[in-house]
Amino acid sequence: MARNKIPEHLEEARTFEEDRVSAAKRSEKIAWRVATVAGLISIVSVGAVAALTPLKTVELRTIRVDNSTGIVDVAPRVEDTASYPETVARLHLANYVRAHERYFYGIAEHDYEFV
């Protein structure tokens, strides 16, 4: 009786090996598909970053911190729209107003002569 079962066992072993080989091939196909999709996603991602690179701009801001209170604020930006004579006139006007409104005993005479 045992001799009659030998071909049966050999057939089961052969089909088991065939199943293992087909499962390995199927797993390899799935792995290649996943790798292809991952590669395509990475190529599209690099393309998206390359396409968005020209849109990036650097905006410089000056941040001030008040030493006594610790309040943080963003300093206003200076626009270069004023001409040189206008800038000089504003400087002299600011100096005049400062000298006219302040009073320090040490520089009072200088401010009086300046105004």
Short mmCIF file of C-alpha atoms in Angstrom, two decimals:
data_model
loop_
_atom_site.label_atom_id
_atom_site.label_comp_id
_atom_site.label_asym_id
_atom_site.label_seq_id
_atom_site.Cartn_x
_atom_site.Cartn_y
_atom_site.Cartn_z
CA MET A 1 0.00 0.00 0.00
CA ALA A 2 2.82 2.39 0.73
CA ARG A 3 4.16 1.86 -2.77
CA ASN A 4 0.91 3.05 -4.29
CA LYS A 5 1.14 6.32 -2.36
CA ILE A 6 4.65 7.26 -3.54
CA PRO A 7 3.54 8.62 -6.94
CA GLU A 8 0.75 10.46 -5.20
CA HIS A 9 3.22 12.12 -2.78
CA LEU A 10 5.57 12.99 -5.63
CA GLU A 11 2.70 14.64 -7.51
CA GLU A 12 1.76 16.64 -4.40
CA ALA A 13 5.39 17.75 -3.95
CA ARG A 14 5.57 18.83 -7.63
CA THR A 15 2.35 20.83 -7.42
CA PHE A 16 3.53 22.36 -4.14
CA GLU A 17 6.75 23.53 -5.84
CA GLU A 18 4.78 24.85 -8.81
CA ASP A 19 2.54 26.79 -6.43
CA ARG A 20 5.60 28.24 -4.67
CA VAL A 21 7.17 29.27 -8.00
CA SER A 22 3.94 30.85 -9.25
CA ALA A 23 3.52 32.71 -5.93
CA ALA A 24 7.10 34.00 -6.19
CA LYS A 25 6.48 35.18 -9.78
CA ARG A 26 3.23 36.85 -8.75
CA SER A 27 4.99 38.55 -5.83
CA GLU A 28 7.75 39.72 -8.17
CA LYS A 29 5.18 41.20 -10.57
CA ILE A 30 3.49 43.06 -7.73
CA ALA A 31 6.85 44.33 -6.46
CA TRP A 32 7.77 45.66 -9.91
CA ARG A 33 4.40 47.39 -10.21
CA VAL A 34 4.82 49.03 -6.80
CA ALA A 35 8.38 50.09 -7.68
CA THR A 36 7.19 51.56 -10.99
CA VAL A 37 4.40 53.52 -9.30
CA ALA A 38 6.83 54.77 -6.62
CA GLY A 39 9.30 55.82 -9.31
CA LEU A 40 6.61 57.70 -11.23
CA ILE A 41 5.45 59.44 -8.06
CA SER A 42 9.02 60.50 -7.25
CA ILE A 43 9.55 61.83 -10.80
CA VAL A 44 6.28 63.80 -10.62
CA SER A 45 7.27 65.15 -7.17
CA VAL A 46 10.65 66.34 -8.42
CA GLY A 47 8.94 67.95 -11.41
CA ALA A 48 6.46 69.73 -9.15
CA VAL A 49 9.23 71.11 -6.95
CA ALA A 50 11.19 72.21 -10.02
CA ALA A 51 8.10 73.92 -11.44
CA LEU A 52 7.40 75.76 -8.16
CA THR A 53 10.99 76.92 -7.61
CA PRO A 54 10.64 80.17 -9.64
CA LEU A 55 7.64 81.15 -7.52
CA LYS A 56 9.67 81.31 -4.33
CA THR A 57 10.69 84.80 -3.24
CA VAL A 58 12.66 86.01 -0.26
CA GLU A 59 11.01 88.85 1.60
CA LEU A 60 13.33 90.59 4.04
CA ARG A 61 11.79 92.02 7.18
CA THR A 62 13.35 93.85 10.10
CA ILE A 63 11.99 92.79 13.46
CA ARG A 64 12.48 95.15 16.42
CA VAL A 65 12.32 94.28 20.10
CA ASP A 66 11.76 97.08 22.61
CA ASN A 67 14.41 96.70 25.33
CA SER A 68 12.25 98.03 28.13
CA THR A 69 8.91 96.32 27.41
CA GLY A 70 9.93 93.39 25.22
CA ILE A 71 7.27 94.19 22.61
CA VAL A 72 8.12 92.76 19.20
CA ASP A 73 7.08 94.55 16.03
CA VAL A 74 7.97 94.51 12.36
CA ALA A 75 9.72 97.66 11.17
CA PRO A 76 8.10 99.31 8.15
CA ARG A 77 9.86 98.94 4.83
CA VAL A 78 11.49 101.94 3.23
CA GLU A 79 10.52 102.53 -0.37
CA ASP A 80 13.14 104.15 -2.59
CA THR A 81 10.69 106.47 -4.32
CA ALA A 82 12.01 109.75 -2.90
CA SER A 83 14.62 111.74 -4.82
CA TYR A 84 17.85 112.96 -3.24
CA PRO A 85 16.78 116.64 -2.79
CA GLU A 86 13.52 115.52 -1.20
CA THR A 87 15.39 113.22 1.18
CA VAL A 88 17.77 116.02 2.20
CA ALA A 89 14.83 118.40 2.73
CA ARG A 90 13.12 115.83 4.97
CA LEU A 91 16.33 115.40 6.95
CA HIS A 92 16.65 119.14 7.56
CA LEU A 93 12.97 119.41 8.44
CA ALA A 94 13.24 116.53 10.93
CA ASN A 95 16.33 118.12 12.51
CA TYR A 96 14.50 121.46 12.77
CA VAL A 97 11.44 119.91 14.43
CA ARG A 98 13.63 117.93 16.84
CA ALA A 99 15.66 121.02 17.79
CA HIS A 100 12.51 123.11 18.18
CA GLU A 101 10.65 120.66 20.43
CA ARG A 102 13.36 119.40 22.77
CA TYR A 103 15.10 121.07 25.65
CA PHE A 104 18.37 119.89 27.12
CA TYR A 105 20.33 122.39 29.13
CA GLY A 106 23.67 121.34 27.62
CA ILE A 107 22.57 121.88 24.01
CA ALA A 108 19.89 124.52 24.51
CA GLU A 109 22.02 127.31 23.05
CA HIS A 110 22.95 125.22 20.00
CA ASP A 111 19.29 124.36 19.37
CA TYR A 112 18.32 128.04 19.79
CA GLU A 113 20.88 129.08 17.17
CA PHE A 114 19.87 126.22 14.87
CA VAL A 115 16.20 127.16 14.96
#
